Amino acid sequence: MVHSPINNFTDCPTASIDLENVLRATNIISSAIDTDGLLRNIVKFIIETAGASTGAIIMDGMIQAEYVASPLCIQTKLNTPICNWRRGSVDVVNQVIRSKRTIVVSNAKEDSRTHQDPYVLRTCMKSILCMPVIHKDQIKAILYVENDLITDCFKSQQVDVLSILSTQMAISIDNSRYLQAQIKAAEDLTREVRMREQEQDYRRRQEEFIDRICHEIRNPLQGVLGNCDLMQSTIAQLQLSKDDSNTLNNCIESIRTCSEYQKVITDDVLTLSKLEFNQVTLYPEVMSPQTLVNHIVQMFEGEAIKKRLYTCIEVDNMPINLYVMCDYNRLSQVLINLVSNAIKFTSNGGITVECSAAPINGGGEMELCFSVKDTGIGVDRKDSDLIFDRFAQATQRVSSDYGGSGLGLFIGKNIVTLMKGEMKLSSKLGEGSTFSFSIPCKVASTQDVDKWLRAKDEHNKQNARTEEMSLKACQGNPLVLVVEDNKINQRVLVRMLLGAKCNCLVASNGAEGFEKFLENDLDLIFMDIAMPVMDGYECTRRIRQVEKQRGSKMVPIIGLSGNVRQEHHDAGVECGMNRYLVKPCTTKEMIQVV
């Protein structure tokens, strides 16, 4: 029952403390599990007990709750700084904070502590009670109550009851704060988990999108480059004049160059995606730094000759027959990007590639240093950092005049960083640039080098045997099944295989391919991966299952796909494919496989 706030204790000044009400109030206060509910319970109890007409609860220097007894109105979650409070005596509250003692003002206008208080003078307030709620010698809250109708409103009984309950209030405040902190922590964790899941889902969808785009670009390149091979072989068989033959071959080479460039851009986008998702893994292998540099320069000699540029290799302090453990493909990718850029941005002069090595860590490792110098357009100092950003080029004019995606240097620098190295640029506008980087590499052991040399020798012998065997196999007219949904690629692959004296069957999806396998004694299967009805993985699994049930020979299955990620290759091997060729594949690769 809610008593009149004025008549509760003031009508019974000699009343003793009602322990039953104290226990009831304790249960009510402790029953609240959140701060807002706790403040409301405390306010209701104060109104019943203290005979206050208005009041507030202060926590952490902020007004957290205000109330008016008649008619009852409780406001919580105010978070009003005490210095901005206009509905109570800030001076009295500050005195309580400093002293940690309860202040009872029976007649505010005559009390020396409040008679000059601006709030009291403004409102003609009669009685004020301000009590600290203390636990473990710390103020958890301050109870502020007042009455603007009568003096001497707050008797000792009300003060004693509030004092008795203040300990429970303090404990309840601590408990509610702890619970709120736990709830907030749980909500934050849930939000973080949800955001992480959303981020992972976004990354997965972005990765799938990039895979699809790369696949959709590479897939038609099979038709373009495959037809280039076929046209060149056809031209060689036709009795054309030298000029006509050269004209057609030049056109084909132009198509091939454009297609190869498109493939490079696609690979750069894929590498960028891997770098963004921290999915680039290094695969150290035995390699010769000098051999790598020679190979890279040889790759671009033809292009340099066309532009009448010289190419030069300078090797300094490089031990003879030095072999190190390094990711050959990734290091090649960095150097290819640098040399390609050097040739692209150089019109006169040439390119020099330098390579040196210095022992570190007691000789167990070598610091390989590479630099690519050109006499090209150079880079302004203010743009030297910009060009290492993704999609960036020095100026808009450079982008317009020379083209390019602006990914090469960004990818190269990140790969070098992944190798625990650093890439630098030294350049002067109009005079040329020097891109240099150094990476630490372990020196390959004698056993690893011997094993690698034997494997290399065996690989060369195998290639020679493959050429010989492919000719013999072609004479035997092997029956080859091409499972490919793209009609153009079907025709190109079949023409490649017919040129190798193969008999061909064609299926447009995995289901058709499986039926052709059941109906024919095949020598080889080329299996596309992404197809309607049934994909290449499932078709391969079913073929291997039937072969196991029959106890028959395993037909070699070669996967064909525009997807170049390692996981796609691994999935092909796992389902039973013997090899995995990335589109676009050349006629030579197809014949070698046969």
Coordinates of C-alpha atoms in Angstrom, one line a residue:
M1 CA 0.0 0.0 0.0
V2 CA 1.4 3.4 -1.0
H3 CA 0.9 5.9 1.9
S4 CA 0.6 9.7 1.5
P5 CA 4.1 10.9 1.1
I6 CA 3.4 13.6 3.7
N7 CA 1.4 11.7 6.3
N8 CA 3.5 8.5 6.3
F9 CA 5.9 9.0 9.2
T10 CA 5.2 12.6 10.0
D11 CA 1.9 11.7 11.5
C12 CA 3.7 9.2 13.8
P13 CA 6.8 10.9 14.9
T14 CA 7.4 8.3 17.7
A15 CA 6.9 5.3 15.5
S16 CA 9.6 2.7 15.8
I17 CA 11.3 1.1 12.8
D18 CA 9.0 -1.5 11.3
L19 CA 11.3 -4.5 10.7
E20 CA 8.6 -6.3 8.6
N21 CA 8.5 -3.3 6.2
V22 CA 12.3 -3.2 6.2
L23 CA 12.5 -6.9 5.2
R24 CA 9.8 -6.4 2.6
A25 CA 11.7 -3.4 1.2
T26 CA 14.9 -5.4 1.1
N27 CA 13.2 -8.1 -0.9
I28 CA 11.7 -5.5 -3.3
I29 CA 15.0 -3.8 -3.8
S30 CA 17.0 -7.0 -4.3
S31 CA 14.5 -8.4 -6.7
A32 CA 15.4 -6.0 -9.5
I33 CA 18.0 -7.5 -11.8
D34 CA 18.6 -4.4 -14.0
T35 CA 19.6 -0.9 -13.1
D36 CA 16.5 0.7 -14.4
G37 CA 14.2 -1.6 -12.4
L38 CA 16.4 -1.2 -9.3
L39 CA 16.1 2.6 -9.5
R40 CA 12.4 2.4 -9.8
N41 CA 12.1 0.1 -6.8
I42 CA 14.3 2.4 -4.7
V43 CA 12.2 5.4 -5.8
K44 CA 8.9 3.8 -4.8
F45 CA 10.4 2.8 -1.4
I46 CA 11.7 6.3 -0.7
I47 CA 8.3 7.8 -1.5
E48 CA 6.7 5.4 0.9
T49 CA 9.3 5.8 3.6
A50 CA 10.6 9.3 3.6
G51 CA 7.6 11.4 2.9
A52 CA 9.3 13.2 0.0
S53 CA 7.5 15.2 -2.6
T54 CA 10.4 15.2 -5.1
G55 CA 13.8 13.7 -5.4
A56 CA 16.6 12.2 -7.4
I57 CA 19.1 9.4 -7.5
I58 CA 22.7 10.3 -8.4
M59 CA 25.2 7.8 -9.7
D60 CA 28.7 8.5 -11.0
G61 CA 28.2 12.2 -11.0
M62 CA 25.0 11.9 -13.2
I63 CA 21.4 12.3 -12.4
Q64 CA 20.1 8.8 -13.2
A65 CA 16.5 9.1 -11.9
E66 CA 14.1 11.9 -10.9
Y67 CA 10.6 11.5 -9.4
V68 CA 7.6 13.4 -8.2
A69 CA 5.4 11.8 -5.6
S70 CA 2.0 13.3 -6.4
P71 CA 1.0 12.5 -9.0
L72 CA 3.6 9.7 -9.2
C73 CA 6.1 10.3 -12.0
I74 CA 9.4 8.4 -12.3
Q75 CA 12.0 9.2 -15.0
T76 CA 15.1 7.0 -15.4
K77 CA 18.1 6.8 -17.8
L78 CA 18.5 10.6 -17.7
N79 CA 22.3 10.7 -17.6
T80 CA 22.2 14.4 -16.7
P81 CA 25.5 15.8 -15.4
I82 CA 25.1 17.1 -11.8
C83 CA 26.6 20.5 -12.8
N84 CA 23.6 21.0 -15.2
W85 CA 21.0 19.9 -12.7
R86 CA 18.3 22.5 -12.0
R87 CA 15.8 20.6 -9.8
G88 CA 17.8 20.1 -6.7
S89 CA 20.5 21.5 -4.5
V90 CA 23.9 20.8 -6.2
D91 CA 25.7 22.3 -3.2
V92 CA 24.1 19.8 -0.8
V93 CA 25.0 16.9 -3.0
N94 CA 28.6 18.1 -3.3
Q95 CA 28.8 18.4 0.5
V96 CA 27.7 14.7 0.8
I97 CA 30.1 13.6 -1.8
R98 CA 33.0 15.2 0.0
S99 CA 32.1 14.2 3.5
K100 CA 30.4 10.8 2.8
R101 CA 27.9 11.7 5.5
T102 CA 24.1 12.1 5.4
I103 CA 22.8 15.7 5.5
V104 CA 19.3 16.4 6.9
V105 CA 18.1 20.0 6.5
S106 CA 14.9 20.6 8.5
N107 CA 14.4 24.3 7.5
A108 CA 16.4 25.1 4.4
K109 CA 15.9 28.9 4.6
E110 CA 17.3 29.1 8.2
D111 CA 20.0 26.3 8.0
S112 CA 23.4 27.8 7.7
R113 CA 24.4 25.2 5.2
T114 CA 21.6 26.1 2.8
H115 CA 20.2 29.6 3.5
Q116 CA 22.3 31.1 0.7
D117 CA 21.9 28.2 -1.7
P118 CA 20.7 29.6 -5.0
Y119 CA 18.4 26.7 -5.5
V120 CA 16.7 27.2 -2.1
L121 CA 16.4 30.9 -2.6
R122 CA 14.8 30.2 -6.0
T123 CA 12.3 27.5 -5.0
C124 CA 11.6 28.2 -1.3
M125 CA 12.4 24.6 -0.5
K126 CA 11.6 23.6 3.1
S127 CA 13.2 20.2 3.9
I128 CA 16.1 18.3 2.3
L129 CA 17.5 14.8 2.9
C130 CA 20.7 13.7 1.1
M131 CA 22.2 10.3 1.9
P132 CA 25.3 8.5 0.4
V133 CA 24.8 4.9 -0.4
I134 CA 28.2 3.4 0.5
H135 CA 29.6 -0.1 0.0
K136 CA 33.3 -1.0 0.8
D137 CA 34.0 2.7 1.5
Q138 CA 32.9 3.7 -2.0
I139 CA 29.9 5.9 -2.8
K140 CA 27.7 3.8 -5.1
A141 CA 24.8 6.3 -5.3
I142 CA 23.3 9.4 -3.6
L143 CA 19.7 9.6 -2.5
Y144 CA 18.3 13.1 -2.7
V145 CA 14.8 13.8 -1.4
E146 CA 13.0 17.1 -0.5
N147 CA 9.7 18.5 0.5
D148 CA 8.6 22.0 -0.5
L149 CA 5.5 22.1 1.8
I150 CA 6.6 21.5 5.4
T151 CA 9.7 22.0 7.5
D152 CA 11.3 19.2 9.6
C153 CA 9.8 16.6 7.2
F154 CA 12.5 13.9 7.5
K155 CA 12.5 12.4 11.0
S156 CA 15.2 10.2 12.5
Q157 CA 13.0 7.1 11.8
Q158 CA 13.0 7.7 8.0
V159 CA 16.7 8.4 8.1
D160 CA 17.4 5.2 10.1
V161 CA 15.3 3.1 7.7
L162 CA 17.0 4.5 4.7
S163 CA 20.4 4.0 6.4
I164 CA 19.6 0.4 7.2
L165 CA 18.5 -0.3 3.6
S166 CA 21.4 1.7 2.0
T167 CA 23.7 -1.3 2.3
Q168 CA 21.3 -3.5 0.5
M169 CA 20.8 -0.7 -2.1
A170 CA 24.6 -0.6 -2.6
I171 CA 24.9 -4.3 -3.0
S172 CA 22.0 -4.4 -5.4
I173 CA 23.5 -1.5 -7.4
D174 CA 26.8 -3.5 -7.7
N175 CA 24.9 -6.6 -8.7
S176 CA 22.8 -4.9 -11.3
R177 CA 25.9 -3.2 -12.7
Y178 CA 27.8 -6.5 -12.8
L179 CA 24.8 -8.2 -14.5
Q180 CA 24.4 -5.3 -17.0
A181 CA 28.1 -5.6 -17.7
Q182 CA 27.8 -9.3 -18.3
I183 CA 24.7 -8.8 -20.5
K184 CA 26.6 -6.0 -22.5
A185 CA 29.6 -8.3 -22.8
A186 CA 27.4 -11.1 -24.1
E187 CA 25.6 -8.7 -26.5
D188 CA 29.0 -7.4 -27.7
L189 CA 30.3 -10.9 -28.2
T190 CA 27.1 -11.9 -30.0
R191 CA 27.4 -8.8 -32.2
E192 CA 31.1 -9.5 -32.8
V193 CA 30.4 -13.1 -33.7
R194 CA 27.6 -12.0 -36.0
M195 CA 29.8 -9.3 -37.6
R196 CA 32.6 -11.9 -38.0
E197 CA 30.1 -14.3 -39.6
Q198 CA 28.8 -11.6 -41.9
E199 CA 32.4 -10.7 -42.8
Q200 CA 33.2 -14.3 -43.5
D201 CA 30.1 -14.7 -45.5
Y202 CA 30.9 -11.5 -47.4
R203 CA 34.4 -12.7 -48.1
R204 CA 33.2 -16.1 -49.2
R205 CA 30.7 -14.5 -51.6
Q206 CA 33.3 -12.1 -52.9
E207 CA 35.8 -15.0 -53.3
E208 CA 33.1 -17.0 -55.2
F209 CA 32.3 -14.0 -57.3
I210 CA 35.9 -13.4 -58.3
D211 CA 36.3 -17.1 -59.0
R212 CA 33.3 -17.0 -61.3
I213 CA 34.5 -13.9 -63.1
C214 CA 38.0 -15.4 -63.5
H215 CA 36.4 -18.6 -64.7
E216 CA 34.1 -16.8 -67.1
I217 CA 37.1 -14.8 -68.5
R218 CA 39.4 -17.8 -68.8
N219 CA 36.8 -20.1 -70.3
P220 CA 36.4 -18.2 -73.6
L221 CA 40.2 -17.7 -73.7
Q222 CA 40.4 -21.4 -74.3
G223 CA 38.5 -20.8 -77.6
V224 CA 40.5 -17.7 -78.5
L225 CA 44.0 -19.1 -77.9
G226 CA 43.0 -22.6 -79.1
N227 CA 41.8 -21.2 -82.4
C228 CA 45.0 -19.2 -82.7
D229 CA 47.0 -22.5 -82.5
L230 CA 44.7 -24.2 -85.0
M231 CA 44.8 -21.3 -87.4
Q232 CA 48.6 -21.1 -87.3
S233 CA 48.9 -24.9 -88.0
T234 CA 46.4 -24.5 -90.9
I235 CA 48.3 -21.6 -92.4
A236 CA 51.5 -23.7 -92.3
Q237 CA 49.7 -26.3 -94.4
L238 CA 48.3 -23.9 -96.9
Q239 CA 50.3 -22.8 -99.9
L240 CA 50.3 -19.1 -99.2
S241 CA 52.7 -16.4 -100.3
K242 CA 55.3 -15.3 -97.7
D243 CA 53.6 -11.9 -97.3
D244 CA 50.1 -13.4 -96.9
S245 CA 51.4 -15.9 -94.4
N246 CA 53.3 -13.2 -92.4
T247 CA 50.2 -11.0 -92.4
L248 CA 47.9 -13.7 -91.1
N249 CA 50.5 -14.9 -88.5
N250 CA 50.9 -11.3 -87.3
C251 CA 47.1 -11.0 -86.9
I252 CA 47.1 -14.2 -85.0
E253 CA 50.0 -13.1 -82.8
S254 CA 48.1 -9.8 -82.1
I255 CA 45.1 -11.8 -81.0
R256 CA 47.3 -14.1 -78.9
T257 CA 49.0 -11.1 -77.2
C258 CA 45.7 -9.4 -76.3
S259 CA 44.4 -12.7 -74.9
E260 CA 47.6 -13.3 -72.9
Y261 CA 47.3 -9.8 -71.5
Q262 CA 43.7 -10.5 -70.5
K263 CA 44.8 -13.7 -68.8
V264 CA 47.5 -11.7 -66.9
I265 CA 45.0 -9.2 -65.7
T266 CA 42.7 -12.0 -64.6
D267 CA 45.6 -13.6 -62.6
D268 CA 46.4 -10.3 -61.0
V269 CA 42.8 -9.8 -59.8
L270 CA 42.9 -13.3 -58.4
T271 CA 46.2 -12.7 -56.6
L272 CA 44.8 -9.4 -55.3
S273 CA 41.8 -11.3 -53.9
K274 CA 44.1 -13.8 -52.2
L275 CA 46.3 -11.0 -50.7
E276 CA 43.2 -9.3 -49.3
F277 CA 42.0 -12.4 -47.6
N278 CA 45.5 -13.5 -46.4
Q279 CA 45.3 -16.6 -48.6
V280 CA 48.6 -16.4 -50.4
T281 CA 50.8 -19.3 -49.2
L282 CA 54.4 -19.6 -50.0
Y283 CA 55.8 -22.9 -51.2
P284 CA 59.6 -22.8 -50.9
E285 CA 61.5 -25.0 -53.3
V286 CA 65.1 -25.4 -54.5
M287 CA 65.9 -22.8 -57.0
S288 CA 68.9 -21.0 -58.6
P289 CA 68.5 -17.2 -58.4
Q290 CA 70.8 -16.6 -61.4
T291 CA 68.9 -19.1 -63.5
L292 CA 65.6 -17.3 -62.6
V293 CA 66.9 -13.9 -63.6
N294 CA 68.2 -15.3 -66.9
H295 CA 64.9 -16.9 -67.6
I296 CA 62.9 -13.7 -66.8
V297 CA 65.1 -11.5 -69.0
Q298 CA 64.9 -14.1 -71.9
M299 CA 61.1 -13.9 -71.6
F300 CA 61.1 -10.2 -72.5
E301 CA 64.0 -10.1 -75.0
G302 CA 61.7 -10.2 -77.9
E303 CA 59.6 -7.4 -76.6
A304 CA 62.7 -5.3 -75.9
I305 CA 64.1 -5.9 -79.4
K306 CA 60.8 -4.7 -80.9
K307 CA 61.2 -1.4 -79.0
R308 CA 65.0 -1.3 -79.8
L309 CA 65.9 -1.5 -76.1
Y310 CA 68.9 -3.2 -74.6
T311 CA 68.6 -5.8 -71.8
C312 CA 71.4 -6.4 -69.4
I313 CA 72.0 -8.8 -66.5
E314 CA 74.5 -7.9 -63.8
V315 CA 75.4 -10.6 -61.2
D316 CA 77.5 -9.4 -58.2
N317 CA 78.8 -11.5 -55.3
M318 CA 76.7 -14.4 -56.4
P319 CA 78.4 -17.8 -55.4
I320 CA 78.7 -20.2 -58.3
N321 CA 75.9 -22.8 -58.3
L322 CA 74.0 -21.0 -55.5
Y323 CA 70.8 -22.8 -54.6
V324 CA 68.3 -21.4 -52.1
M325 CA 64.9 -22.4 -50.8
C326 CA 62.3 -19.9 -52.1
D327 CA 58.9 -19.8 -53.8
Y328 CA 60.0 -19.8 -57.4
N329 CA 56.6 -18.9 -58.9
R330 CA 55.9 -16.0 -56.6
L331 CA 59.4 -14.6 -57.0
S332 CA 59.0 -14.9 -60.7
Q333 CA 55.7 -13.0 -60.5
V334 CA 57.4 -10.1 -58.8
L335 CA 60.3 -9.9 -61.3
I336 CA 58.0 -10.3 -64.3
N337 CA 55.9 -7.4 -63.1
L338 CA 59.0 -5.2 -62.6
V339 CA 60.6 -6.1 -65.9
S340 CA 57.3 -5.8 -67.8
N341 CA 56.7 -2.3 -66.3
A342 CA 60.3 -1.3 -67.1
I343 CA 59.9 -2.2 -70.8
K344 CA 56.4 -0.6 -70.9
F345 CA 57.6 2.8 -69.6
T346 CA 60.9 2.9 -71.5
S347 CA 61.2 4.2 -75.1
N348 CA 64.9 4.8 -75.3
G349 CA 67.9 3.1 -73.7
G350 CA 67.2 -0.2 -71.9
I351 CA 66.7 -2.3 -68.8
T352 CA 69.3 -3.7 -66.4
V353 CA 68.4 -6.5 -64.0
E354 CA 70.9 -6.9 -61.1
C355 CA 71.2 -9.8 -58.7
S356 CA 73.5 -10.3 -55.7
A357 CA 73.6 -12.4 -52.6
A358 CA 75.2 -11.9 -49.2
P359 CA 75.4 -14.4 -46.3
I360 CA 73.4 -13.7 -43.1
N361 CA 72.8 -15.5 -39.8
G362 CA 76.1 -17.3 -39.9
G363 CA 75.9 -18.3 -43.5
G364 CA 72.8 -20.6 -43.1
E365 CA 70.8 -18.0 -45.0
M366 CA 71.4 -15.7 -48.0
E367 CA 70.0 -12.2 -48.5
L368 CA 69.1 -12.1 -52.2
C369 CA 69.0 -8.6 -53.6
F370 CA 67.3 -7.8 -56.9
S371 CA 66.9 -4.5 -58.8
V372 CA 65.4 -3.6 -62.1
K373 CA 66.7 -0.4 -63.6
D374 CA 65.2 1.4 -66.6
T375 CA 65.9 4.6 -68.6
G376 CA 62.2 5.4 -68.9
I377 CA 59.9 8.2 -67.9
G378 CA 60.7 8.0 -64.2
V379 CA 58.4 8.9 -61.3
D380 CA 58.0 12.2 -59.5
R381 CA 59.1 12.0 -55.8
K382 CA 55.6 13.0 -54.6
D383 CA 54.1 10.0 -56.5
S384 CA 56.7 7.5 -55.3
D385 CA 54.5 6.1 -52.5
L386 CA 51.3 6.3 -54.4
I387 CA 52.3 3.9 -57.2
F388 CA 52.5 1.0 -54.7
D389 CA 48.8 1.4 -53.9
R390 CA 46.3 -0.9 -55.6
F391 CA 44.9 0.4 -58.9
A392 CA 47.3 3.3 -58.7
Q393 CA 49.5 4.9 -61.4
A394 CA 51.7 7.9 -61.1
T395 CA 49.4 10.3 -63.0
Q396 CA 46.2 10.2 -65.0
R397 CA 48.2 10.9 -68.1
V398 CA 50.4 7.8 -67.5
S399 CA 47.3 5.7 -67.1
S400 CA 45.9 7.0 -70.4
D401 CA 49.1 6.8 -72.3
Y402 CA 50.4 3.4 -71.1
G403 CA 47.3 1.6 -69.8
G404 CA 47.5 -1.2 -67.2
S405 CA 45.5 -2.2 -64.2
G406 CA 47.7 -0.6 -61.6
L407 CA 47.9 -3.9 -59.7
G408 CA 51.4 -5.1 -60.5
L409 CA 53.5 -3.0 -58.1
F410 CA 50.9 -3.5 -55.3
I411 CA 51.0 -7.2 -55.7
G412 CA 54.8 -7.3 -56.1
K413 CA 55.4 -5.3 -52.9
N414 CA 52.9 -7.4 -50.9
I415 CA 54.5 -10.7 -52.1
V416 CA 58.0 -9.3 -51.1
T417 CA 56.6 -8.3 -47.7
L418 CA 55.1 -11.8 -47.4
M419 CA 58.7 -13.1 -48.0
K420 CA 59.9 -10.9 -45.1
G421 CA 61.5 -8.5 -47.5
E422 CA 61.1 -4.9 -48.5
M423 CA 60.7 -3.2 -51.9
K424 CA 62.0 0.3 -52.6
L425 CA 61.9 2.8 -55.4
S426 CA 64.6 5.2 -56.5
S427 CA 63.6 7.4 -59.4
K428 CA 63.9 10.8 -61.1
L429 CA 61.3 12.2 -63.4
G430 CA 62.4 11.9 -67.0
E431 CA 65.5 9.9 -66.3
G432 CA 64.3 6.5 -65.2
S433 CA 63.5 4.3 -62.2
T434 CA 65.1 1.6 -60.1
F435 CA 62.9 -0.8 -58.2
S436 CA 64.9 -2.9 -55.8
F437 CA 64.0 -5.5 -53.1
S438 CA 65.8 -8.0 -50.9
I439 CA 64.5 -11.2 -49.3
P440 CA 66.1 -13.6 -46.9
C441 CA 66.3 -17.3 -48.1
K442 CA 67.7 -20.4 -46.5
V443 CA 70.6 -22.0 -48.4
A444 CA 69.4 -25.3 -49.9
S445 CA 71.1 -28.4 -48.4
T446 CA 73.3 -30.6 -50.6
Q447 CA 70.8 -33.4 -50.3
D448 CA 67.9 -31.1 -51.4
V449 CA 69.9 -29.8 -54.3
D450 CA 70.9 -33.4 -55.5
K451 CA 67.3 -34.5 -55.2
W452 CA 66.1 -31.5 -57.2
L453 CA 68.7 -31.9 -59.9
R454 CA 67.8 -35.6 -60.3
A455 CA 64.1 -34.7 -60.5
K456 CA 64.8 -32.0 -63.1
D457 CA 66.9 -34.4 -65.2
E458 CA 64.1 -37.0 -65.0
H459 CA 61.5 -34.3 -65.9
N460 CA 63.6 -33.5 -69.1
K461 CA 63.8 -37.1 -70.0
Q462 CA 60.1 -37.6 -69.4
N463 CA 59.4 -34.7 -71.7
A464 CA 61.5 -36.3 -74.4
R465 CA 59.7 -39.6 -73.9
T466 CA 56.4 -37.8 -73.9
E467 CA 57.0 -36.3 -77.3
E468 CA 58.0 -39.7 -78.6
M469 CA 55.1 -41.5 -76.9
S470 CA 52.6 -38.9 -78.0
L471 CA 53.5 -39.6 -81.6
K472 CA 53.1 -43.3 -81.1
A473 CA 49.8 -42.8 -79.2
C474 CA 48.5 -40.7 -82.0
Q475 CA 49.2 -43.5 -84.5
G476 CA 47.0 -45.8 -82.4
N477 CA 44.0 -43.5 -82.7
P478 CA 43.1 -43.4 -79.0
L479 CA 39.4 -42.8 -78.1
V480 CA 39.1 -39.6 -76.1
L481 CA 35.9 -38.2 -74.5
V482 CA 35.6 -34.4 -74.1
V483 CA 33.1 -33.4 -71.4
E484 CA 32.6 -29.7 -71.9
D485 CA 29.5 -27.5 -71.8
N486 CA 30.9 -24.6 -73.9
K487 CA 30.2 -25.4 -77.6
I488 CA 33.1 -23.3 -78.9
N489 CA 35.5 -25.0 -76.5
Q490 CA 34.1 -28.3 -77.5
R491 CA 35.0 -27.6 -81.2
V492 CA 38.4 -26.3 -80.3
L493 CA 39.4 -29.2 -78.1
V494 CA 38.1 -31.7 -80.6
R495 CA 40.1 -30.1 -83.4
M496 CA 43.2 -30.1 -81.3
L497 CA 42.7 -33.8 -80.5
L498 CA 41.9 -34.7 -84.1
G499 CA 45.2 -33.0 -85.1
A500 CA 46.8 -35.5 -82.8
K501 CA 45.1 -38.4 -84.6
C502 CA 42.6 -39.1 -81.8
N503 CA 39.0 -40.3 -82.1
C504 CA 36.7 -38.0 -80.1
L505 CA 33.4 -38.3 -78.4
V506 CA 31.7 -35.2 -76.9
A507 CA 29.4 -34.7 -73.9
S508 CA 27.8 -31.4 -72.8
N509 CA 27.6 -32.1 -69.1
G510 CA 28.6 -34.6 -66.5
A511 CA 25.5 -36.8 -66.8
E512 CA 26.0 -37.2 -70.6
G513 CA 29.7 -37.8 -69.9
F514 CA 28.9 -40.6 -67.4
E515 CA 26.6 -42.3 -70.0
K516 CA 29.3 -42.1 -72.7
F517 CA 31.8 -43.7 -70.3
L518 CA 29.4 -46.6 -69.6
E519 CA 28.8 -47.1 -73.3
N520 CA 32.4 -46.9 -74.6
D521 CA 35.9 -48.3 -73.9
L522 CA 37.7 -45.0 -73.5
D523 CA 41.4 -44.3 -73.4
L524 CA 41.2 -40.7 -72.0
I525 CA 38.7 -38.2 -70.6
F526 CA 39.0 -34.4 -70.6
M527 CA 36.6 -33.3 -67.9
D528 CA 35.4 -29.7 -67.5
I529 CA 34.5 -28.8 -63.9
A530 CA 31.6 -26.3 -63.9
M531 CA 28.8 -27.8 -65.9
P532 CA 25.0 -27.9 -65.7
V533 CA 23.1 -31.0 -64.6
M534 CA 26.2 -32.7 -63.2
D535 CA 29.6 -31.1 -62.6
G536 CA 32.9 -32.7 -63.4
Y537 CA 33.7 -33.6 -59.8
E538 CA 30.5 -35.7 -59.4
C539 CA 31.0 -37.3 -62.8
T540 CA 34.5 -38.3 -61.9
R541 CA 33.5 -39.8 -58.6
R542 CA 30.8 -41.9 -60.3
I543 CA 33.2 -43.1 -62.9
R544 CA 35.8 -44.2 -60.3
Q545 CA 33.0 -45.9 -58.3
V546 CA 31.9 -48.0 -61.4
E547 CA 35.6 -48.9 -62.2
K548 CA 36.0 -50.1 -58.6
Q549 CA 32.9 -52.2 -58.8
R550 CA 33.9 -53.7 -62.1
G551 CA 37.5 -54.1 -61.2
S552 CA 38.4 -52.5 -64.5
K553 CA 41.3 -50.3 -65.5
M554 CA 41.2 -46.6 -64.4
V555 CA 40.7 -44.3 -67.4
P556 CA 42.9 -41.2 -67.1
I557 CA 40.7 -38.2 -66.3
I558 CA 42.1 -34.7 -66.9
G559 CA 40.3 -31.9 -65.2
L560 CA 39.8 -28.6 -67.2
S561 CA 38.8 -25.4 -65.5
G562 CA 39.2 -21.7 -65.5
N563 CA 39.5 -21.8 -61.7
V564 CA 43.2 -21.5 -60.7
R565 CA 42.9 -21.6 -56.9
Q566 CA 44.8 -24.4 -55.2
E567 CA 41.6 -25.7 -53.5
H568 CA 40.0 -26.4 -56.9
H569 CA 43.0 -28.4 -57.9
D570 CA 42.9 -30.3 -54.6
A571 CA 39.2 -31.0 -55.1
G572 CA 39.9 -32.5 -58.5
V573 CA 42.7 -34.8 -57.2
E574 CA 40.5 -35.8 -54.2
C575 CA 37.6 -36.9 -56.4
G576 CA 39.9 -39.0 -58.6
M577 CA 41.2 -36.9 -61.4
N578 CA 44.7 -37.7 -62.6
R579 CA 45.7 -34.1 -63.6
Y580 CA 44.2 -30.7 -63.6
L581 CA 44.8 -28.3 -66.5
V582 CA 43.9 -24.6 -66.1
K583 CA 42.2 -23.0 -69.1
P584 CA 43.3 -21.8 -71.5
C585 CA 45.6 -24.7 -72.3
T586 CA 47.6 -25.0 -75.4
T587 CA 47.7 -27.6 -78.2
K588 CA 51.1 -28.7 -77.0
E589 CA 49.8 -29.3 -73.5
M590 CA 46.8 -31.3 -74.9
I591 CA 49.1 -33.5 -77.1
Q592 CA 51.5 -34.1 -74.2
V593 CA 48.6 -35.2 -72.0
V594 CA 47.5 -37.6 -74.8

